[in-house]
CSV table of C-alpha atoms and ligand atoms in Angstrom, one decimal:
chain,number,residue,atom,x,y,z
A,1,MET,CA,31.7,4.6,43.8
A,2,LYS,CA,30.3,8.0,43.1
A,3,THR,CA,27.6,9.8,45.0
A,4,LEU,CA,25.5,12.8,44.2
A,5,ASP,CA,26.9,16.1,45.7
A,6,ALA,CA,23.5,17.8,45.1
A,7,PRO,CA,20.1,16.8,44.0
A,8,VAL,CA,19.6,16.4,40.1
A,9,LYS,CA,17.8,19.6,39.1
A,10,PRO,CA,14.7,19.7,36.9
A,11,GLY,CA,15.9,19.1,33.4
A,12,GLY,CA,18.6,16.6,34.6
A,13,VAL,CA,18.8,13.1,33.1
A,14,ILE,CA,18.0,9.9,35.1
A,15,GLY,CA,19.6,6.8,33.3
A,16,ILE,CA,17.5,3.6,33.7
A,17,ILE,CA,18.9,0.2,32.8
A,18,GLY,CA,16.1,-2.0,31.4
A,19,GLY,CA,13.2,-0.9,29.1
A,20,GLY,CA,10.3,-3.0,30.4
A,21,GLN,CA,7.1,-1.8,32.0
A,22,LEU,CA,8.8,-0.8,35.2
A,23,GLY,CA,11.2,1.4,33.2
A,24,ARG,CA,8.4,2.8,31.3
A,25,MET,CA,6.4,3.8,34.5
A,26,LEU,CA,9.6,5.2,36.0
A,27,ALA,CA,10.1,7.4,32.8
A,28,LEU,CA,6.6,8.7,33.0
A,29,ALA,CA,7.0,9.5,36.7
A,30,ALA,CA,10.3,11.3,36.1
A,31,SER,CA,8.7,13.3,33.2
A,32,ARG,CA,6.0,14.6,35.5
A,33,LEU,CA,8.8,16.1,37.8
A,34,GLY,CA,10.5,17.8,34.8
A,35,LEU,CA,13.4,15.2,34.7
A,36,LYS,CA,14.4,13.5,31.5
A,37,THR,CA,15.1,9.8,31.2
A,38,CYS,CA,17.6,7.9,29.2
A,39,ILE,CA,16.6,4.3,28.9
A,40,TYR,CA,19.2,1.7,28.2
A,41,ASN,CA,17.9,-1.7,26.9
A,42,ASP,CA,19.5,-4.6,25.2
A,43,GLU,CA,16.8,-5.0,22.5
A,44,ASN,CA,15.5,-2.5,19.9
A,45,HIS,CA,11.9,-2.8,21.0
A,46,ALA,CA,11.1,-1.9,24.5
A,47,PRO,CA,7.9,-0.7,26.3
A,48,ALA,CA,10.0,2.2,27.9
A,49,PHE,CA,11.4,3.4,24.6
A,50,GLN,CA,8.0,4.8,23.7
A,51,VAL,CA,7.9,7.3,26.5
A,52,THR,CA,11.5,8.4,26.9
A,53,PRO,CA,13.2,11.4,25.3
A,54,LEU,CA,16.6,9.5,25.3
A,55,GLN,CA,17.5,6.0,24.6
A,56,VAL,CA,20.3,3.5,23.9
A,57,ALA,CA,19.7,0.1,22.5
A,58,ALA,CA,22.9,-2.0,23.1
A,59,SER,CA,24.2,-5.0,25.0
A,60,TYR,CA,24.6,-4.6,28.7
A,61,GLU,CA,28.3,-5.6,28.1
A,62,ASP,CA,29.2,-3.0,25.5
A,63,GLN,CA,31.5,-0.7,27.4
A,64,ASN,CA,31.6,1.9,24.7
A,65,MET,CA,27.8,2.3,24.7
A,66,LEU,CA,27.7,2.2,28.4
A,67,ARG,CA,30.3,5.0,28.6
A,68,GLY,CA,28.3,7.1,26.2
A,69,PHE,CA,25.1,6.5,28.3
A,70,ALA,CA,26.8,7.3,31.5
A,71,GLU,CA,28.1,10.6,30.1
A,72,ILE,CA,24.6,12.0,29.4
A,73,CYS,CA,23.1,10.9,32.7
A,74,ASP,CA,23.3,12.6,36.1
A,75,VAL,CA,22.4,9.4,38.0
A,76,ILE,CA,21.9,5.9,37.0
A,77,THR,CA,19.3,3.4,38.3
A,78,PHE,CA,17.8,0.1,37.1
A,79,GLU,CA,14.5,-1.7,36.6
A,80,PHE,CA,15.5,-5.3,36.9
A,81,GLU,CA,18.1,-6.9,39.2
A,82,ASN,CA,19.8,-9.5,36.9
A,83,ILE,CA,22.3,-6.9,35.5
A,84,PRO,CA,25.8,-8.4,35.0
A,85,SER,CA,27.8,-7.1,38.1
A,86,ALA,CA,30.5,-6.0,35.8
A,87,THR,CA,28.1,-3.6,34.1
A,88,ILE,CA,27.2,-1.9,37.5
A,89,GLU,CA,30.9,-1.8,38.5
A,90,PHE,CA,31.7,-0.1,35.3
A,91,LEU,CA,28.9,2.5,35.5
A,92,SER,CA,29.5,3.1,39.2
A,93,ALA,CA,33.1,4.3,38.4
A,94,LEU,CA,31.5,7.0,36.0
A,95,LYS,CA,28.3,8.1,37.7
A,96,PRO,CA,26.3,7.5,40.9
A,97,VAL,CA,24.3,4.4,40.6
A,98,HIS,CA,21.4,3.8,43.0
A,99,PRO,CA,20.6,1.4,44.5
A,100,GLY,CA,24.2,0.5,44.4
A,101,ALA,CA,26.4,-2.5,43.9
A,102,LYS,CA,25.9,-3.7,47.5
A,103,ALA,CA,22.2,-3.9,47.1
A,104,LEU,CA,22.6,-6.0,43.9
A,105,SER,CA,25.3,-8.3,45.3
A,106,GLN,CA,23.0,-9.2,48.3
A,107,THR,CA,19.9,-9.8,46.4
A,108,GLN,CA,20.9,-11.3,43.0
A,109,ASP,CA,21.7,-14.7,44.5
A,110,ARG,CA,19.0,-16.4,46.6
A,111,PHE,CA,21.5,-18.0,48.9
A,112,ILE,CA,23.4,-14.9,49.6
A,113,GLU,CA,20.0,-13.1,50.0
A,114,LYS,CA,18.5,-15.4,52.6
A,115,THR,CA,21.8,-15.5,54.5
A,116,PHE,CA,21.8,-11.9,54.7
A,117,VAL,CA,18.1,-11.6,55.7
A,118,ALA,CA,18.8,-14.2,58.5
A,119,SER,CA,21.9,-12.3,59.6
A,120,LEU,CA,19.5,-9.3,60.4
A,121,GLY,CA,17.4,-11.5,62.6
A,122,LEU,CA,14.5,-11.7,60.3
A,123,ALA,CA,12.8,-15.1,59.7
A,124,THR,CA,12.9,-16.9,56.2
A,125,ALA,CA,11.9,-20.4,55.1
A,126,PRO,CA,14.4,-23.0,56.0
A,127,PHE,CA,17.1,-23.0,53.2
A,128,PHE,CA,20.1,-25.1,52.2
A,129,ASP,CA,22.8,-24.4,49.6
A,130,VAL,CA,22.7,-27.1,46.9
A,131,THR,CA,25.6,-27.7,44.4
A,132,SER,CA,25.1,-31.4,43.7
A,133,ALA,CA,22.4,-34.0,43.4
A,134,ASP,CA,23.6,-35.7,46.6
A,135,GLN,CA,23.5,-32.4,48.5
A,136,ALA,CA,19.8,-31.9,47.2
A,137,ARG,CA,19.0,-35.3,48.7
A,138,ALA,CA,20.7,-34.6,51.9
A,139,ALA,CA,19.1,-31.1,52.3
A,140,PHE,CA,15.6,-32.7,51.5
A,141,SER,CA,16.1,-35.0,54.5
A,142,LYS,CA,16.1,-31.9,56.8
A,143,LEU,CA,12.8,-30.6,55.5
A,144,ASN,CA,9.4,-31.7,56.6
A,145,GLY,CA,8.5,-33.6,53.5
A,146,GLY,CA,8.1,-30.7,51.1
A,147,GLY,CA,10.4,-28.3,49.5
A,148,ILE,CA,11.1,-26.0,46.5
A,149,LEU,CA,14.3,-26.2,44.6
A,150,LYS,CA,15.2,-22.8,43.2
A,151,THR,CA,18.2,-21.8,41.1
A,152,ARG,CA,20.3,-19.3,43.0
A,153,ARG,CA,20.3,-16.8,40.2
A,154,PHE,CA,18.1,-15.4,37.4
A,155,GLY,CA,14.7,-16.7,38.5
A,156,TYR,CA,11.5,-14.7,38.0
A,157,ASP,CA,7.8,-15.5,37.9
A,158,GLY,CA,8.4,-18.9,39.1
A,159,LYS,CA,11.1,-19.7,36.5
A,160,GLY,CA,13.9,-21.9,37.7
A,161,GLN,CA,11.8,-23.4,40.5
A,162,ALA,CA,10.4,-27.0,41.1
A,163,LYS,CA,8.3,-28.1,44.0
A,164,VAL,CA,9.7,-31.5,45.3
A,165,THR,CA,8.2,-34.0,47.7
A,166,SER,CA,11.0,-36.6,47.9
A,167,ALA,CA,14.7,-36.8,48.0
A,168,ASP,CA,14.8,-38.4,44.6
A,169,GLN,CA,12.6,-35.5,43.2
A,170,ALA,CA,15.1,-33.0,44.7
A,171,ALA,CA,17.9,-34.7,43.0
A,172,SER,CA,16.3,-34.9,39.7
A,173,ALA,CA,15.1,-31.2,39.8
A,174,PHE,CA,18.7,-30.3,40.4
A,175,ASP,CA,19.7,-32.4,37.3
A,176,ASN,CA,17.0,-30.7,35.3
A,177,PHE,CA,18.4,-27.3,36.2
A,178,LYS,CA,21.6,-28.4,34.4
A,179,ASN,CA,23.5,-28.4,37.7
A,180,ALA,CA,23.0,-24.7,38.1
A,181,PRO,CA,23.8,-23.7,41.8
A,182,ALA,CA,20.5,-23.8,43.7
A,183,ILE,CA,18.9,-23.6,47.1
A,184,LEU,CA,16.4,-26.0,48.6
A,185,GLU,CA,13.8,-24.2,50.7
A,186,GLY,CA,11.3,-25.8,53.0
A,187,LEU,CA,7.7,-25.5,51.6
A,188,ILE,CA,5.9,-22.9,53.8
A,189,ASP,CA,2.2,-23.6,54.5
A,190,PHE,CA,1.4,-19.9,54.5
A,191,SER,CA,-1.9,-18.3,55.2
A,192,PHE,CA,-1.3,-15.7,52.5
A,193,GLU,CA,1.4,-13.7,50.7
A,194,ALA,CA,2.1,-10.0,51.1
A,195,SER,CA,4.8,-7.4,50.2
A,196,VAL,CA,6.0,-4.1,51.6
A,197,ILE,CA,7.3,-1.5,49.2
A,198,ALA,CA,9.4,1.2,50.8
A,199,ALA,CA,11.9,3.8,49.9
A,200,ARG,CA,15.0,5.2,51.5
A,201,GLY,CA,16.3,8.6,50.5
A,202,ALA,CA,19.9,9.8,50.0
A,203,ASP,CA,19.7,11.5,53.5
A,204,GLY,CA,18.6,8.3,55.2
A,205,SER,CA,14.9,9.2,55.3
A,206,PHE,CA,12.4,6.4,55.0
A,207,ALA,CA,8.9,6.0,53.7
A,208,ALA,CA,6.8,2.7,53.4
A,209,TYR,CA,3.6,2.1,51.7
A,210,ASP,CA,0.8,0.0,53.3
A,211,PRO,CA,1.6,-3.6,52.6
A,212,PRO,CA,-0.7,-5.1,50.0
A,213,GLU,CA,-1.8,-8.8,50.2
A,214,ASN,CA,-0.8,-10.7,47.0
A,215,GLU,CA,-2.3,-13.6,45.1
A,216,HIS,CA,-0.3,-15.5,42.5
A,217,GLU,CA,-1.6,-17.7,39.7
A,218,ASN,CA,0.8,-20.0,37.7
A,219,HIS,CA,3.6,-18.3,39.7
A,220,ILE,CA,2.7,-14.9,38.3
A,221,LEU,CA,1.2,-12.1,40.4
A,222,ARG,CA,-2.5,-11.9,39.7
A,223,ARG,CA,-3.8,-9.4,42.2
A,224,SER,CA,-2.7,-7.1,45.0
A,225,THR,CA,-5.3,-5.9,47.5
A,226,VAL,CA,-4.7,-3.1,50.0
A,227,PRO,CA,-5.7,-3.2,52.7
A,228,GLY,CA,-5.3,-7.0,52.8
A,229,ARG,CA,-5.6,-9.3,55.7
A,230,LEU,CA,-2.6,-8.1,57.6
A,231,THR,CA,-3.4,-6.7,61.0
A,232,ARG,CA,-2.3,-3.2,62.0
A,233,ALA,CA,0.6,-4.8,64.0
A,234,GLN,CA,1.7,-6.8,61.0
A,235,ASN,CA,1.6,-3.7,58.8
A,236,GLU,CA,4.0,-2.0,61.3
A,237,GLU,CA,6.2,-5.1,61.5
A,238,ALA,CA,6.4,-5.4,57.8
A,239,LYS,CA,7.4,-1.8,57.4
A,240,ALA,CA,10.0,-2.1,60.2
A,241,MET,CA,11.5,-5.2,58.4
A,242,ALA,CA,11.9,-3.2,55.2
A,243,ARG,CA,13.6,-0.4,57.0
A,244,LYS,CA,16.0,-2.8,58.6
A,245,ILE,CA,16.9,-4.3,55.3
A,246,ALA,CA,17.1,-0.9,53.5
A,247,GLU,CA,19.4,0.5,56.3
A,248,ALA,CA,21.7,-2.6,56.3
A,249,LEU,CA,22.1,-2.3,52.4
A,250,ASP,CA,22.8,1.6,52.6
A,251,TYR,CA,19.9,1.6,50.2
A,252,ILE,CA,18.9,4.5,48.0
A,253,GLY,CA,15.7,4.1,46.0
A,254,VAL,CA,12.6,1.9,46.3
A,255,LEU,CA,12.7,-1.8,47.3
A,256,ALA,CA,10.1,-4.4,47.7
A,257,VAL,CA,10.2,-7.2,50.3
A,258,GLU,CA,8.0,-10.2,49.6
A,259,LEU,CA,6.5,-11.9,52.6
A,260,PHE,CA,4.7,-15.1,53.6
A,261,VAL,CA,2.2,-14.5,56.4
A,262,THR,CA,2.0,-17.9,58.3
A,263,LYS,CA,-1.1,-19.3,60.1
A,264,ASP,CA,0.4,-18.3,63.4
A,265,GLY,CA,0.7,-14.7,62.2
A,266,SER,CA,4.4,-14.5,61.8
A,267,LEU,CA,6.0,-12.8,58.8
A,268,LEU,CA,8.7,-14.6,56.8
A,269,VAL,CA,10.9,-12.8,54.2
A,270,ASN,CA,10.6,-14.6,50.8
A,271,GLU,CA,12.7,-12.4,48.6
A,272,ILE,CA,13.9,-8.8,48.3
A,273,ALA,CA,13.5,-7.0,45.0
A,274,PRO,CA,16.0,-4.1,44.7
A,275,ARG,CA,13.5,-2.0,42.5
A,276,VAL,CA,10.0,-1.0,42.1
A,277,HIS,CA,7.6,-3.9,42.2
A,278,ASN,CA,4.5,-5.2,40.4
A,279,SER,CA,2.6,-5.4,43.8
A,280,GLY,CA,3.2,-1.6,44.2
A,281,HIS,CA,1.5,-0.5,41.0
A,282,TRP,CA,-1.7,0.5,42.8
A,283,THR,CA,0.3,3.3,44.5
A,284,ILE,CA,0.0,5.3,41.2
A,285,GLU,CA,-3.7,5.9,41.8
A,286,ALA,CA,-4.1,5.4,45.6
A,287,CYS,CA,-1.2,7.5,46.9
A,288,GLN,CA,0.0,11.0,46.4
A,289,CYS,CA,3.4,9.9,45.5
A,290,SER,CA,3.5,6.5,43.5
A,291,GLN,CA,6.4,4.0,43.9
A,292,PHE,CA,7.7,5.2,40.6
A,293,GLU,CA,7.9,8.8,41.5
A,294,GLN,CA,9.2,7.8,44.9
A,295,HIS,CA,12.2,5.9,43.3
A,296,ILE,CA,13.0,8.8,41.0
A,297,ARG,CA,12.9,11.2,44.0
A,298,ALA,CA,15.1,9.0,46.0
A,299,VAL,CA,17.8,8.4,43.2
A,300,ALA,CA,17.8,12.0,42.3
A,301,GLY,CA,18.5,13.1,45.7
A,302,TRP,CA,15.0,14.8,46.1
A,303,PRO,CA,13.0,14.7,49.4
A,304,LEU,CA,10.8,11.6,49.5
A,305,GLY,CA,7.1,12.0,48.8
A,306,ASP,CA,4.1,11.2,50.8
A,307,ALA,CA,3.5,7.5,50.9
A,308,SER,CA,0.2,7.5,52.6
A,309,ARG,CA,-2.8,5.9,50.9
A,310,HIS,CA,-6.0,7.9,50.3
A,311,ALA,CA,-8.0,5.1,49.0
A,312,ASP,CA,-8.4,1.2,49.1
A,313,ALA,CA,-7.2,-0.4,45.9
A,314,VAL,CA,-7.2,-3.7,44.0
A,315,MET,CA,-4.6,-4.0,41.3
A,316,GLU,CA,-5.0,-6.9,38.8
A,317,ASN,CA,-2.4,-7.9,36.1
A,318,ILE,CA,-3.4,-8.2,32.5
A,319,ILE,CA,-1.7,-11.3,31.3
A,320,GLY,CA,-1.2,-12.6,27.7
A,321,ALA,CA,-4.4,-12.7,25.5
A,322,GLU,CA,-6.4,-11.0,28.3
A,323,ALA,CA,-5.3,-7.8,26.8
A,324,ASP,CA,-7.6,-8.3,23.9
A,325,ALA,CA,-10.4,-7.2,26.2
A,326,TRP,CA,-8.8,-3.7,26.5
A,327,GLU,CA,-12.1,-2.0,25.8
A,328,SER,CA,-14.1,-3.6,28.6
A,329,LEU,CA,-11.1,-3.3,30.9
A,330,ALA,CA,-10.9,0.4,30.1
A,331,LYS,CA,-14.5,0.9,31.3
A,332,SER,CA,-13.7,-1.1,34.5
A,333,GLY,CA,-10.9,1.0,36.2
A,334,ALA,CA,-7.6,2.8,35.8
A,335,LEU,CA,-6.2,1.0,32.8
A,336,HIS,CA,-2.4,0.7,32.1
A,337,LEU,CA,-1.2,-1.0,28.9
A,338,TYR,CA,2.6,-1.4,28.5
A,339,GLY,CA,2.8,-1.0,24.6
A,340,LYS,CA,4.0,-4.6,24.1
A,341,GLN,CA,3.5,-5.9,20.6
A,342,GLU,CA,2.9,-9.5,21.1
A,343,ALA,CA,0.6,-11.0,23.8
A,344,LYS,CA,2.6,-14.0,24.6
A,345,LEU,CA,1.4,-16.6,27.1
A,346,GLY,CA,2.3,-15.4,30.6
A,347,ARG,CA,3.6,-12.1,29.6
A,348,LYS,CA,2.4,-9.0,31.6
A,349,MET,CA,0.7,-6.8,29.1
A,350,GLY,CA,-0.8,-4.2,31.5
A,351,HIS,CA,-2.8,-3.9,34.7
A,352,VAL,CA,-5.9,-2.3,35.9
A,353,THR,CA,-6.4,-0.7,39.3
A,354,ARG,CA,-9.8,-0.1,40.9
A,355,LEU,CA,-10.2,2.2,43.8
A,356,LYS,CA,-12.7,2.3,46.7
A,357,PRO,CA,-13.1,4.8,49.5
A,358,LYS,CA,-10.5,4.2,52.2
A,359,THR,CA,-11.8,2.0,55.0
B,1,ADP,N1,9.4,-21.7,50.4
B,1,ADP,C1,8.1,-21.5,49.8
B,1,ADP,N2,7.1,-22.0,50.4
B,1,ADP,C2,5.9,-22.0,49.7
B,1,ADP,N3,5.7,-21.2,48.6
B,1,ADP,C3,6.7,-20.7,48.0
B,1,ADP,C4,8.1,-20.8,48.6
B,1,ADP,N4,8.9,-20.1,47.8
B,1,ADP,C5,8.3,-19.6,46.8
B,1,ADP,N5,6.9,-19.9,46.9
B,1,ADP,C6,5.8,-19.6,46.0
B,1,ADP,O1,6.3,-19.3,44.7
B,1,ADP,C7,6.2,-17.9,44.3
B,1,ADP,C8,7.5,-17.4,43.6
B,1,ADP,O2,8.6,-17.6,44.3
B,1,ADP,P1,9.8,-16.5,44.5
B,1,ADP,O3,10.9,-17.1,45.4
B,1,ADP,O4,9.1,-15.2,45.0
B,1,ADP,O5,10.3,-16.4,43.0
B,1,ADP,P2,10.1,-15.4,41.8
B,1,ADP,O6,11.5,-14.8,41.7
B,1,ADP,O7,9.7,-16.2,40.7
B,1,ADP,O8,9.1,-14.4,42.2
B,1,ADP,C9,6.1,-17.2,45.7
B,1,ADP,O9,5.4,-16.0,45.6
B,1,ADP,C10,5.2,-18.2,46.4
B,1,ADP,O10,3.9,-18.2,45.9
B,2,MG,MG1,8.9,-13.5,44.1
């Protein structure tokens, strides 16, 4: 595993695995700091390719292409967590990769992730490992009548998840997932959802943004609002939870911790995203240093920026055909469109952030 001996100087190259909208906004932030990006994506058309001076379109398993990519980068990061671990191992032997293999191995698999979170003394929903239909039934009997079966790996935007209300349903949901290893979680009757976005620098410094309240529709983030309904004490607790997680992972970069806020006011960790996060997009307009710039600063070994918020903000995603209304959206706030060609159902096409004076 390699680490940086000195910060990446202006003019240096940040390698980013993944060319979606997160890679695109990372590239834009890097560019403002005088850093170049090289985006590596496994398809020819990628939102981030439109805004980066350097790019590679090749499979994440192509070692020749990965080697060539690593040669031109000073440091490597990623915008999505489902990268094959062999790819990260291969790249880590050539150049510093942040956040590193440890962060990925602890967060790619929901069972490992929740076990890790619990080991830090942080609360989660009750969860059970499920590797057979019988185990799904047995696990269901330990819950209070409601659960969610989730595949251990590769889920996002609610994919690979099924709500279940009986042992039979739990068993058939497991069969529907083609016997993929899964976890069964107890259904949390939360009051609302929130997240905390935080950064840890190469020198161990830490900065957290104010946690937004998040609303989902059809399992896709609809809206993030900051400030949300979290109390001042819950804000501080959420930030402290993120710090504990980041330190335990020797983390360098930005991470997001998704939370359930229960009716009695406790905070449960839902999942950790080892990357910049959709619920942090409002930081572009409402903070001096956005989550994207913060991530670039951290992985490049620069000092972290100021994460404090100078405005209240509401960020709304633009999903699928909603992007057709770009003209009226452009009038309504700070519009971001990701340059995606096809407005498929459920696809995140952009977002709009509206600011208000800080309360
Ligand atoms: N144990 C749970 N109890 C209640 N709701 C849940 C639970 N797990 C997930 N959800 C709901 O489903 C959404 C997506 O689940 P999550 O585990 O975050 O997967 P994804 O990777 O798709 O974001 C959550 O934001 C929440 O709204
Ligand atoms: Mg989630």
